Coordinates of N, CA and C in Angstrom, one line a residue:
M817 N 0.8 -1.2 0.0 CA 0.0 0.0 0.0 C 0.9 1.3 0.0
R818 N 0.3 2.3 -0.5 CA 1.0 3.6 -0.5 C 0.4 4.4 0.7
N819 N 1.3 4.6 1.6 CA 0.9 5.3 2.9 C 1.5 6.6 3.0
L820 N 0.7 7.6 3.4 CA 1.2 9.0 3.6 C 1.2 9.4 5.0
A821 N 2.4 9.9 5.5 CA 2.4 10.5 6.9 C 2.2 12.0 6.7
I822 N 1.2 12.5 7.5 CA 0.9 13.9 7.5 C 1.2 14.5 8.9
I823 N 2.2 15.4 9.0 CA 2.6 16.0 10.2 C 2.1 17.4 10.2
P824 N 1.0 17.7 10.9 CA 0.5 19.1 10.8 C 1.2 20.1 11.8
A825 N 1.8 21.1 11.2 CA 2.6 22.1 12.1 C 2.3 23.5 11.7
R826 N 1.2 24.0 12.2 CA 0.9 25.4 12.0 C 1.8 26.3 12.9
S827 N 2.1 27.5 12.5 CA 3.0 28.3 13.2 C 2.3 29.2 14.2
G828 N 1.0 29.2 14.3 CA 0.4 30.2 15.1 C 0.0 29.8 16.5
S829 N 0.9 29.0 17.2 CA 0.6 28.6 18.6 C 0.5 29.8 19.5
K830 N -0.5 29.8 20.3 CA -0.7 31.0 21.3 C -0.2 30.6 22.7
G831 N -0.3 29.3 23.1 CA 0.0 29.0 24.4 C 1.6 28.9 24.6
L832 N 2.3 28.2 23.8 CA 3.7 28.2 23.7 C 4.1 28.7 22.3
I833 N 4.7 29.8 22.3 CA 5.1 30.5 21.0 C 6.0 29.6 20.3
N834 N 5.7 29.4 19.0 CA 6.5 28.5 18.1 C 6.7 27.2 18.7
K835 N 5.7 26.6 19.3 CA 5.8 25.3 20.0 C 6.4 24.2 19.1
N836 N 5.9 24.1 17.9 CA 6.3 23.0 17.0 C 7.8 23.0 16.6
I837 N 8.4 24.1 16.8 CA 9.9 24.1 16.5 C 10.7 24.4 17.8
K838 N 10.1 24.5 18.9 CA 10.8 24.7 20.2 C 11.7 23.6 20.5
L839 N 12.9 23.9 20.9 CA 13.9 22.8 21.1 C 13.5 22.0 22.3
L840 N 13.4 20.7 22.1 CA 13.2 19.7 23.2 C 14.4 18.8 23.2
N841 N 15.0 18.8 24.3 CA 16.2 17.9 24.5 C 17.2 18.1 23.3
G842 N 17.3 19.4 22.8 CA 18.3 19.7 21.7 C 17.8 19.6 20.4
K843 N 16.5 19.2 20.1 CA 16.0 19.1 18.7 C 14.6 19.8 18.7
P844 N 14.3 20.4 17.5 CA 13.0 21.0 17.3 C 11.9 19.9 17.6
L845 N 10.8 20.3 18.2 CA 9.8 19.4 18.6 C 9.3 18.6 17.4
I846 N 9.2 19.2 16.2 CA 8.7 18.6 15.0 C 9.6 17.5 14.6
A847 N 10.9 17.5 14.9 CA 11.8 16.5 14.4 C 11.5 15.1 14.9
Y848 N 11.0 15.0 16.1 CA 10.7 13.7 16.7 C 9.6 12.9 15.9
S849 N 8.6 13.6 15.4 CA 7.6 12.9 14.6 C 8.1 12.5 13.3
I850 N 8.9 13.5 12.7 CA 9.5 13.2 11.4 C 10.4 11.9 11.4
E851 N 11.3 11.9 12.4 CA 12.2 10.8 12.6 C 11.5 9.5 12.9
A852 N 10.5 9.6 13.7 CA 9.7 8.3 14.0 C 9.0 7.8 12.7
A853 N 8.4 8.7 11.9 CA 7.8 8.3 10.7 C 8.7 7.6 9.7
I854 N 9.9 8.2 9.6 CA 10.9 7.7 8.6 C 11.4 6.4 9.1
E855 N 11.7 6.3 10.4 CA 12.3 5.1 11.1 C 11.3 3.9 11.0
S856 N 10.0 4.2 11.0 CA 9.0 3.1 11.0 C 9.0 2.4 9.6
K857 N 9.4 3.0 8.6 CA 9.5 2.4 7.2 C 8.1 2.0 6.7
Q858 N 7.1 2.7 7.2 CA 5.7 2.4 6.8 C 5.2 3.3 5.6
F859 N 6.0 4.4 5.3 CA 5.4 5.4 4.4 C 6.1 5.6 3.1
S860 N 5.3 5.8 2.1 CA 5.9 6.2 0.8 C 6.3 7.6 0.8
T861 N 5.6 8.4 1.6 CA 5.9 9.9 1.7 C 5.7 10.3 3.2
V862 N 6.6 11.0 3.7 CA 6.5 11.7 5.0 C 6.5 13.2 4.7
M863 N 5.4 13.9 5.0 CA 5.2 15.3 4.6 C 4.8 16.1 5.9
V864 N 5.2 17.4 5.9 CA 4.8 18.3 6.9 C 3.9 19.3 6.3
S865 N 2.8 19.6 6.9 CA 1.8 20.6 6.4 C 2.0 21.8 7.3
T866 N 2.5 22.9 6.8 CA 2.7 24.1 7.5 C 2.4 25.3 6.7
D867 N 2.2 26.4 7.5 CA 2.0 27.7 6.8 C 3.3 28.6 6.8
S868 N 4.4 28.0 7.3 CA 5.6 28.8 7.6 C 6.8 28.2 6.8
E869 N 7.4 29.1 6.0 CA 8.6 28.7 5.3 C 9.7 28.3 6.2
E870 N 9.8 29.0 7.4 CA 10.8 28.7 8.4 C 10.6 27.2 8.9
Y871 N 9.3 26.9 9.2 CA 9.0 25.5 9.6 C 9.3 24.5 8.5
A872 N 9.0 24.9 7.3 CA 9.3 24.0 6.2 C 10.7 23.7 6.0
E873 N 11.6 24.7 6.2 CA 13.0 24.4 6.0 C 13.5 23.5 7.1
I874 N 13.0 23.7 8.3 CA 13.4 22.8 9.4 C 12.9 21.3 9.1
A875 N 11.7 21.2 8.6 CA 11.1 19.9 8.3 C 12.0 19.2 7.3
R876 N 12.4 19.9 6.3 CA 13.2 19.4 5.2 C 14.5 18.9 5.7
L877 N 15.1 19.7 6.6 CA 16.4 19.4 7.2 C 16.4 18.0 7.9
Y878 N 15.2 17.6 8.5 CA 15.1 16.3 9.2 C 14.5 15.2 8.3
G879 N 14.3 15.5 7.0 CA 14.0 14.5 6.0 C 12.5 14.5 5.5
A880 N 11.7 15.4 5.9 CA 10.3 15.4 5.5 C 10.2 16.2 4.2
E881 N 9.1 15.9 3.5 CA 8.8 16.6 2.2 C 7.8 17.8 2.5
V882 N 8.0 18.9 2.0 CA 7.0 20.1 2.1 C 6.8 20.6 0.7
P883 N 6.0 20.0 -0.1 CA 5.8 20.4 -1.5 C 5.0 21.7 -1.7
F884 N 4.2 22.0 -0.6 CA 3.4 23.2 -0.7 C 3.1 23.7 0.7
L885 N 2.8 25.0 0.8 CA 2.4 25.6 2.1 C 0.9 25.6 2.2
R886 N 0.4 25.7 3.4 CA -1.1 25.7 3.6 C -1.7 26.9 3.0
S887 N -3.0 26.8 2.7 CA -3.8 27.9 2.2 C -4.1 28.8 3.4
E888 N -4.7 30.0 3.1 CA -5.1 30.9 4.1 C -6.2 30.3 5.0
H889 N -7.1 29.5 4.4 CA -8.1 28.8 5.1 C -7.6 27.9 6.2
T890 N -6.7 27.0 5.7 CA -6.2 26.0 6.7 C -5.1 26.5 7.7
S891 N -4.7 27.8 7.4 CA -3.8 28.4 8.4 C -4.5 29.1 9.5
S892 N -5.8 29.2 9.4 CA -6.6 30.0 10.4 C -6.8 29.2 11.7
D893 N -7.2 29.9 12.8 CA -7.4 29.3 14.1 C -8.6 28.4 14.0
T894 N -9.5 28.7 13.1 CA -10.8 27.9 13.1 C -10.7 26.6 12.2
A895 N -9.6 26.4 11.5 CA -9.5 25.3 10.6 C -9.1 24.0 11.5
S896 N -9.7 22.9 11.1 CA -9.4 21.7 11.9 C -8.3 20.8 11.2
T897 N -7.8 19.9 11.9 CA -6.8 19.0 11.4 C -7.4 18.3 10.1
W898 N -8.7 18.0 10.1 CA -9.3 17.3 9.0 C -9.5 18.2 7.8
D899 N -9.6 19.5 8.0 CA -9.6 20.4 6.9 C -8.2 20.4 6.2
T900 N -7.2 20.3 7.1 CA -5.8 20.2 6.6 C -5.6 19.0 5.8
V901 N -6.1 17.8 6.3 CA -5.9 16.5 5.6 C -6.5 16.6 4.2
R902 N -7.8 17.1 4.2 CA -8.4 17.2 2.9 C -7.7 18.0 1.9
E903 N -7.1 19.2 2.3 CA -6.3 20.0 1.5 C -5.0 19.3 1.0
V904 N -4.4 18.6 1.9 CA -3.2 17.8 1.5 C -3.5 16.8 0.5
L905 N -4.6 16.0 0.7 CA -4.9 14.9 -0.2 C -5.3 15.5 -1.6
S906 N -6.0 16.6 -1.6 CA -6.4 17.3 -2.8 C -5.2 17.8 -3.6
N907 N -4.3 18.4 -2.9 CA -3.0 18.9 -3.5 C -2.2 17.8 -4.1
Y908 N -2.1 16.7 -3.4 CA -1.3 15.6 -3.9 C -2.0 15.0 -5.2
Q909 N -3.3 15.0 -5.1 CA -4.1 14.5 -6.3 C -3.8 15.3 -7.5
K910 N -3.7 16.6 -7.3 CA -3.4 17.5 -8.4 C -2.0 17.3 -9.0
M911 N -1.2 16.7 -8.1 CA 0.2 16.4 -8.5 C 0.3 15.0 -9.1
Q912 N -0.9 14.3 -9.2 CA -1.0 13.0 -9.7 C -0.4 11.9 -8.8
R913 N -0.5 12.2 -7.5 CA 0.1 11.3 -6.5 C -1.1 10.9 -5.5
T914 N -1.4 9.7 -5.5 CA -2.5 9.2 -4.7 C -2.0 8.1 -3.6
Y915 N -2.8 8.0 -2.6 CA -2.4 7.1 -1.5 C -3.5 6.3 -1.0
D916 N -3.2 5.1 -0.4 CA -4.2 4.2 0.1 C -4.6 4.6 1.5
T917 N -3.6 5.0 2.3 CA -3.9 5.4 3.7 C -3.1 6.7 4.0
F918 N -3.6 7.4 5.0 CA -2.8 8.5 5.6 C -2.7 8.3 7.1
C919 N -1.7 8.8 7.7 CA -1.5 8.8 9.1 C -1.2 10.1 9.6
V920 N -2.0 10.7 10.5 CA -1.7 12.0 11.1 C -0.9 11.8 12.4
L921 N 0.2 12.4 12.4 CA 1.2 12.3 13.5 C 1.4 13.8 14.0
Q922 N 0.7 14.0 15.1 CA 0.8 15.4 15.7 C 2.2 15.6 16.3
P923 N 2.9 16.7 16.0 CA 4.2 16.9 16.5 C 4.3 17.1 18.0
T924 N 3.1 17.3 18.6 CA 3.0 17.5 20.1 C 3.1 16.2 20.8
S925 N 3.3 15.1 20.1 CA 3.4 13.8 20.8 C 4.8 13.2 20.5
P926 N 5.8 13.8 21.1 CA 7.2 13.4 20.7 C 7.7 12.1 21.3
L927 N 6.9 11.5 22.2 CA 7.3 10.2 22.8 C 6.7 9.0 22.1
R928 N 5.7 9.3 21.1 CA 5.3 8.3 20.2 C 6.4 7.9 19.3
N929 N 6.7 6.6 19.1 CA 7.8 6.3 18.4 C 7.6 5.4 17.2
A930 N 8.6 5.0 16.5 CA 8.5 4.2 15.2 C 7.8 2.9 15.5
L931 N 8.1 2.3 16.7 CA 7.5 1.0 17.0 C 5.9 1.1 17.2
D932 N 5.5 2.3 17.8 CA 4.1 2.5 17.9 C 3.4 2.6 16.5
I933 N 4.1 3.3 15.6 CA 3.6 3.5 14.2 C 3.5 2.1 13.5
G934 N 4.5 1.3 13.6 CA 4.5 0.0 13.0 C 3.5 -0.9 13.6
Q935 N 3.3 -0.9 14.9 CA 2.3 -1.8 15.6 C 0.9 -1.3 15.2
A936 N 0.7 0.0 15.1 CA -0.6 0.5 14.7 C -1.0 0.1 13.2
Y937 N 0.0 0.1 12.4 CA -0.3 -0.3 11.0 C -0.4 -1.9 10.9
N938 N 0.2 -2.6 11.8 CA 0.0 -4.1 11.8 C -1.5 -4.3 12.3
L939 N -1.9 -3.5 13.3 CA -3.3 -3.7 13.7 C -4.3 -3.3 12.6
F940 N -4.0 -2.3 11.9 CA -4.8 -1.9 10.7 C -5.0 -3.0 9.8
S941 N -3.9 -3.7 9.5 CA -4.0 -4.9 8.6 C -4.8 -6.0 9.2
E942 N -4.4 -6.4 10.4 CA -5.1 -7.5 11.1 C -6.6 -7.4 11.2
K943 N -7.0 -6.2 11.5 CA -8.5 -5.9 11.7 C -9.2 -5.6 10.4
D944 N -8.4 -5.4 9.3 CA -8.9 -5.0 8.0 C -9.8 -3.7 8.3
A945 N -9.1 -2.8 9.0 CA -9.7 -1.6 9.5 C -9.9 -0.5 8.5
T946 N -10.8 0.4 8.8 CA -10.9 1.7 8.1 C -10.1 2.8 8.9
A947 N -9.9 2.6 10.2 CA -9.3 3.6 11.0 C -8.7 2.9 12.2
I948 N -7.5 3.4 12.6 CA -6.8 3.1 13.9 C -6.5 4.4 14.6
I949 N -7.0 4.5 15.8 CA -6.8 5.7 16.6 C -6.1 5.4 17.9
S950 N -5.1 6.2 18.2 CA -4.4 5.9 19.4 C -5.1 6.4 20.7
M951 N -5.0 5.6 21.8 CA -5.6 6.0 23.0 C -4.7 5.5 24.2
C952 N -5.0 6.0 25.3 CA -4.3 5.5 26.5 C -5.3 5.4 27.7
E953 N -5.0 4.6 28.7 CA -5.8 4.4 29.8 C -5.9 5.7 30.6
M954 N -7.1 6.1 31.1 CA -7.3 7.3 31.9 C -6.6 7.2 33.3
D955 N -6.1 8.3 33.8 CA -5.5 8.3 35.1 C -6.4 7.9 36.2
H956 N -7.7 8.3 36.1 CA -8.7 8.0 37.1 C -10.0 7.5 36.5
P957 N -10.7 6.8 37.3 CA -12.0 6.2 36.8 C -12.9 7.4 36.4
L958 N -13.8 7.0 35.4 CA -14.7 8.0 34.8 C -15.7 8.5 35.9
A959 N -16.0 7.6 36.9 CA -17.0 7.9 37.9 C -16.5 9.1 38.8
W960 N -15.2 9.3 38.8 CA -14.7 10.4 39.6 C -14.8 11.8 38.9
C961 N -15.2 11.8 37.6 CA -15.3 13.0 36.8 C -16.7 13.5 36.7
G962 N -16.8 14.8 36.6 CA -18.2 15.4 36.4 C -18.1 17.0 36.2
E963 N -19.2 17.6 36.0 CA -19.3 19.1 35.9 C -19.6 19.7 37.2
L964 N -19.1 21.0 37.3 CA -19.5 21.8 38.4 C -20.2 23.1 37.9
D965 N -21.2 23.6 38.7 CA -21.8 24.8 38.3 C -21.0 26.0 38.8
E966 N -21.5 27.2 38.5 CA -20.7 28.4 38.9 C -20.5 28.6 40.4
N967 N -21.3 27.9 41.2 CA -21.1 27.9 42.7 C -20.3 26.8 43.2
Y968 N -19.8 26.0 42.4 CA -19.0 24.8 42.7 C -19.6 23.9 43.7
S969 N -21.0 23.8 43.6 CA -21.7 23.0 44.5 C -21.5 21.5 44.1
L970 N -21.4 20.6 45.0 CA -21.2 19.2 44.8 C -22.5 18.4 44.8
N971 N -23.6 19.1 45.0 CA -24.9 18.5 45.0 C -25.2 17.8 43.6
G972 N -25.3 16.4 43.7 CA -25.5 15.6 42.5 C -24.3 15.3 41.7
F973 N -23.0 15.7 42.2 CA -21.8 15.4 41.5 C -21.6 13.9 41.3
M974 N -22.0 13.2 42.3 CA -21.9 11.7 42.2 C -23.3 11.2 42.7
N975 N -23.8 10.1 42.0 CA -25.0 9.5 42.4 C -24.7 8.5 43.5
C976 N -25.7 8.2 44.2 CA -25.5 7.2 45.3 C -25.0 5.9 44.7
G977 N -24.0 5.3 45.2 CA -23.5 4.0 44.7 C -22.4 4.2 43.7
N978 N -22.0 5.5 43.3 CA -21.0 5.7 42.4 C -19.6 5.7 43.0
G979 N -19.5 5.7 44.4 CA -18.2 5.8 45.1 C -17.7 4.4 45.2
K980 N -17.5 3.7 44.1 CA -17.0 2.3 44.2 C -15.5 2.3 44.4
Q981 N -15.0 1.2 44.9 CA -13.6 1.1 45.1 C -12.9 1.1 43.7
R982 N -11.8 1.7 43.6 CA -11.1 1.9 42.3 C -10.8 0.6 41.6
Q983 N -10.4 -0.4 42.4 CA -10.1 -1.7 41.8 C -11.2 -2.4 41.2
N984 N -12.4 -2.0 41.5 CA -13.7 -2.6 40.9 C -14.2 -1.9 39.7
E985 N -13.5 -0.7 39.3 CA -14.0 0.0 38.2 C -13.4 -0.6 36.9
K986 N -14.2 -0.5 35.8 CA -13.7 -0.9 34.5 C -12.7 0.1 34.0
N987 N -11.7 -0.3 33.2 CA -10.8 0.5 32.6 C -11.5 1.5 31.6
C988 N -11.1 2.8 31.7 CA -11.6 3.8 30.8 C -10.4 4.3 30.0
Y989 N -10.7 4.7 28.8 CA -9.6 5.2 27.8 C -10.0 6.5 27.3
R990 N -8.9 7.3 26.9 CA -9.1 8.6 26.3 C -8.2 8.7 25.0
L991 N -8.7 9.5 24.1 CA -7.8 9.9 23.0 C -6.5 10.5 23.4
N992 N -5.4 10.2 22.9 CA -4.1 10.8 23.2 C -3.6 11.7 22.1
G993 N -4.2 11.6 20.9 CA -3.8 12.5 19.8 C -2.5 12.1 19.1
A994 N -1.9 11.0 19.5 CA -0.5 10.6 18.9 C -0.6 10.2 17.6
L995 N -1.6 9.4 17.1 CA -1.6 9.0 15.7 C -3.0 8.6 15.3
Y996 N -3.3 8.8 14.1 CA -4.6 8.5 13.4 C -4.2 7.9 12.1
I997 N -4.6 6.6 11.9 CA -4.4 6.0 10.6 C -5.8 5.8 9.9
L998 N -5.9 6.3 8.7 CA -7.3 6.1 8.1 C -7.1 5.7 6.6
D999 N -8.0 4.9 6.2 CA -8.2 4.6 4.8 C -8.7 5.8 4.0
V1000 N -8.0 6.2 3.0 CA -8.2 7.4 2.3 C -9.7 7.4 1.7
L1001 N -10.1 6.4 1.0 CA -11.4 6.4 0.4 C -12.5 6.4 1.4
S1002 N -12.4 5.7 2.5 CA -13.3 5.6 3.6 C -13.5 7.0 4.2
F1003 N -12.3 7.7 4.4 CA -12.4 9.0 5.1 C -13.1 10.0 4.1
L1004 N -12.8 10.0 2.8 CA -13.4 10.9 1.9 C -14.9 10.7 1.8
E1005 N -15.3 9.4 1.9 CA -16.8 9.1 1.9 C -17.5 9.5 3.2
N1006 N -16.8 9.3 4.3 CA -17.4 9.5 5.6 C -16.3 9.9 6.6
P1007 N -16.2 11.2 6.9 CA -15.1 11.6 7.7 C -15.3 11.3 9.2
F1008 N -16.5 10.9 9.6 CA -16.7 10.5 11.1 C -15.9 9.3 11.4
L1009 N -15.0 9.4 12.4 CA -14.0 8.4 12.7 C -14.5 7.2 13.5
Y1010 N -15.4 7.5 14.5 CA -15.8 6.5 15.5 C -16.9 5.7 15.1
R1011 N -16.7 4.7 14.2 CA -17.8 3.9 13.6 C -17.2 2.5 13.4
E1012 N -18.1 1.7 12.8 CA -17.7 0.3 12.5 C -16.4 0.4 11.6
G1013 N -15.5 -0.5 11.9 CA -14.2 -0.5 11.2 C -13.1 0.2 11.8
A1014 N -13.4 1.0 12.8 CA -12.4 1.8 13.6 C -12.0 1.1 14.9
Y1015 N -10.7 1.1 15.2 CA -10.2 0.3 16.3 C -9.2 1.2 17.1
A1016 N -9.0 0.9 18.3 CA -8.1 1.6 19.2 C -6.8 0.9 19.2
Y1017 N -5.7 1.8 19.1 CA -4.3 1.3 19.4 C -4.0 1.9 20.8
I1018 N -3.7 1.0 21.7 CA -3.4 1.4 23.1 C -2.0 1.7 23.4
M1019 N -1.7 2.9 23.9 CA -0.3 3.3 24.2 C -0.2 3.6 25.7
S1020 N 1.0 3.5 26.2 CA 1.2 3.8 27.6 C 0.9 5.3 27.9
R1021 N 0.6 5.6 29.1 CA 0.4 7.0 29.5 C 1.7 7.8 29.3
E1022 N 2.8 7.2 29.6 CA 4.1 7.9 29.5 C 4.3 8.4 28.0
R1023 N 4.1 7.5 27.1 CA 4.3 7.8 25.6 C 3.2 8.7 25.1
S1024 N 2.1 8.9 25.9 CA 1.0 9.6 25.4 C 1.0 11.1 25.8
I1025 N 2.1 11.6 26.3 CA 2.1 13.0 26.7 C 1.9 13.9 25.4
D1026 N 1.0 14.8 25.6 CA 0.6 15.7 24.4 C 1.0 17.1 24.9
I1027 N 2.0 17.7 24.2 CA 2.5 19.0 24.7 C 1.6 20.2 24.3
D1028 N 1.1 20.8 25.3 CA 0.3 22.0 25.2 C 0.8 23.2 26.0
T1029 N 1.4 22.9 27.1 CA 1.9 23.9 28.1 C 3.4 23.7 28.4
E1030 N 4.0 24.7 29.0 CA 5.4 24.6 29.4 C 5.6 23.4 30.4
L1031 N 4.6 23.1 31.3 CA 4.7 21.9 32.2 C 4.8 20.6 31.3
D1032 N 4.0 20.5 30.3 CA 4.0 19.3 29.4 C 5.4 19.2 28.8
F1033 N 5.9 20.3 28.4 CA 7.2 20.4 27.7 C 8.3 19.9 28.6
R1034 N 8.3 20.4 29.8 CA 9.3 20.0 30.8 C 9.2 18.5 31.2
L1035 N 8.0 18.1 31.3 CA 7.7 16.6 31.6 C 8.3 15.7 30.5
A1036 N 8.0 16.1 29.3 CA 8.4 15.3 28.2 C 10.0 15.2 28.1
E1037 N 10.6 16.4 28.4 CA 12.0 16.5 28.4 C 12.6 15.6 29.6
F1038 N 12.0 15.7 30.7 CA 12.4 14.8 31.8 C 12.4 13.3 31.5
L1039 N 11.3 12.9 30.9 CA 11.1 11.5 30.5 C 12.1 11.1 29.5
M1040 N 12.4 11.9 28.5 CA 13.4 11.7 27.5 C 14.8 11.4 28.1
Q1041 N 15.1 12.2 29.0 CA 16.5 12.2 29.6 C 16.6 11.1 30.7
N1042 N 15.5 10.5 31.1 CA 15.6 9.6 32.2 C 15.0 8.2 31.9
R1043 N 14.5 8.0 30.7 CA 13.9 6.7 30.4 C 15.0 5.7 30.1

């Protein structure tokens, strides 16, 4: 199969300025996803989708392809990752390059590695899947979570009988954003991911760190230096 790795790296991060190229343990954050994709040997093409020529040059330095920059629409704060994917697939089609699958690798998941990508693609084949989406186990049982009103009242926060012992709770999982593998034709026909044919690839919580804040960044750096 012809598989396409898409690494989305918009330059307009507001929480951590230039987050996607911020140096993590001596390398730009984006480099970890590029290197993992190449090392996995799963892809015909590893590309970075960015609106910045500076980001593009860094991506090329680490071995990714950047054949075009994002349009004004997909560079905006309101554009979704899936808007970007559709634009990437359309642009490659105009270049007469088509793919069977694509894999979105968020640069904010630097601890996701080549082994994860390879195992996720193995699962894709074994399940004859239309989508594989990475997840990890939640830190706490779902029964411990809920909403609070503006007065922070706990009235009704837990129903009677919800205070079960933790060891008796079923495992709950959450999206970790590290990787999404999708069949191209299935995605273009129906972009809703969570349906028949979609399966979870489970990752450890350690490798599921998603960098959004300075604290996330420092934690990822600590784990890299001490694992």
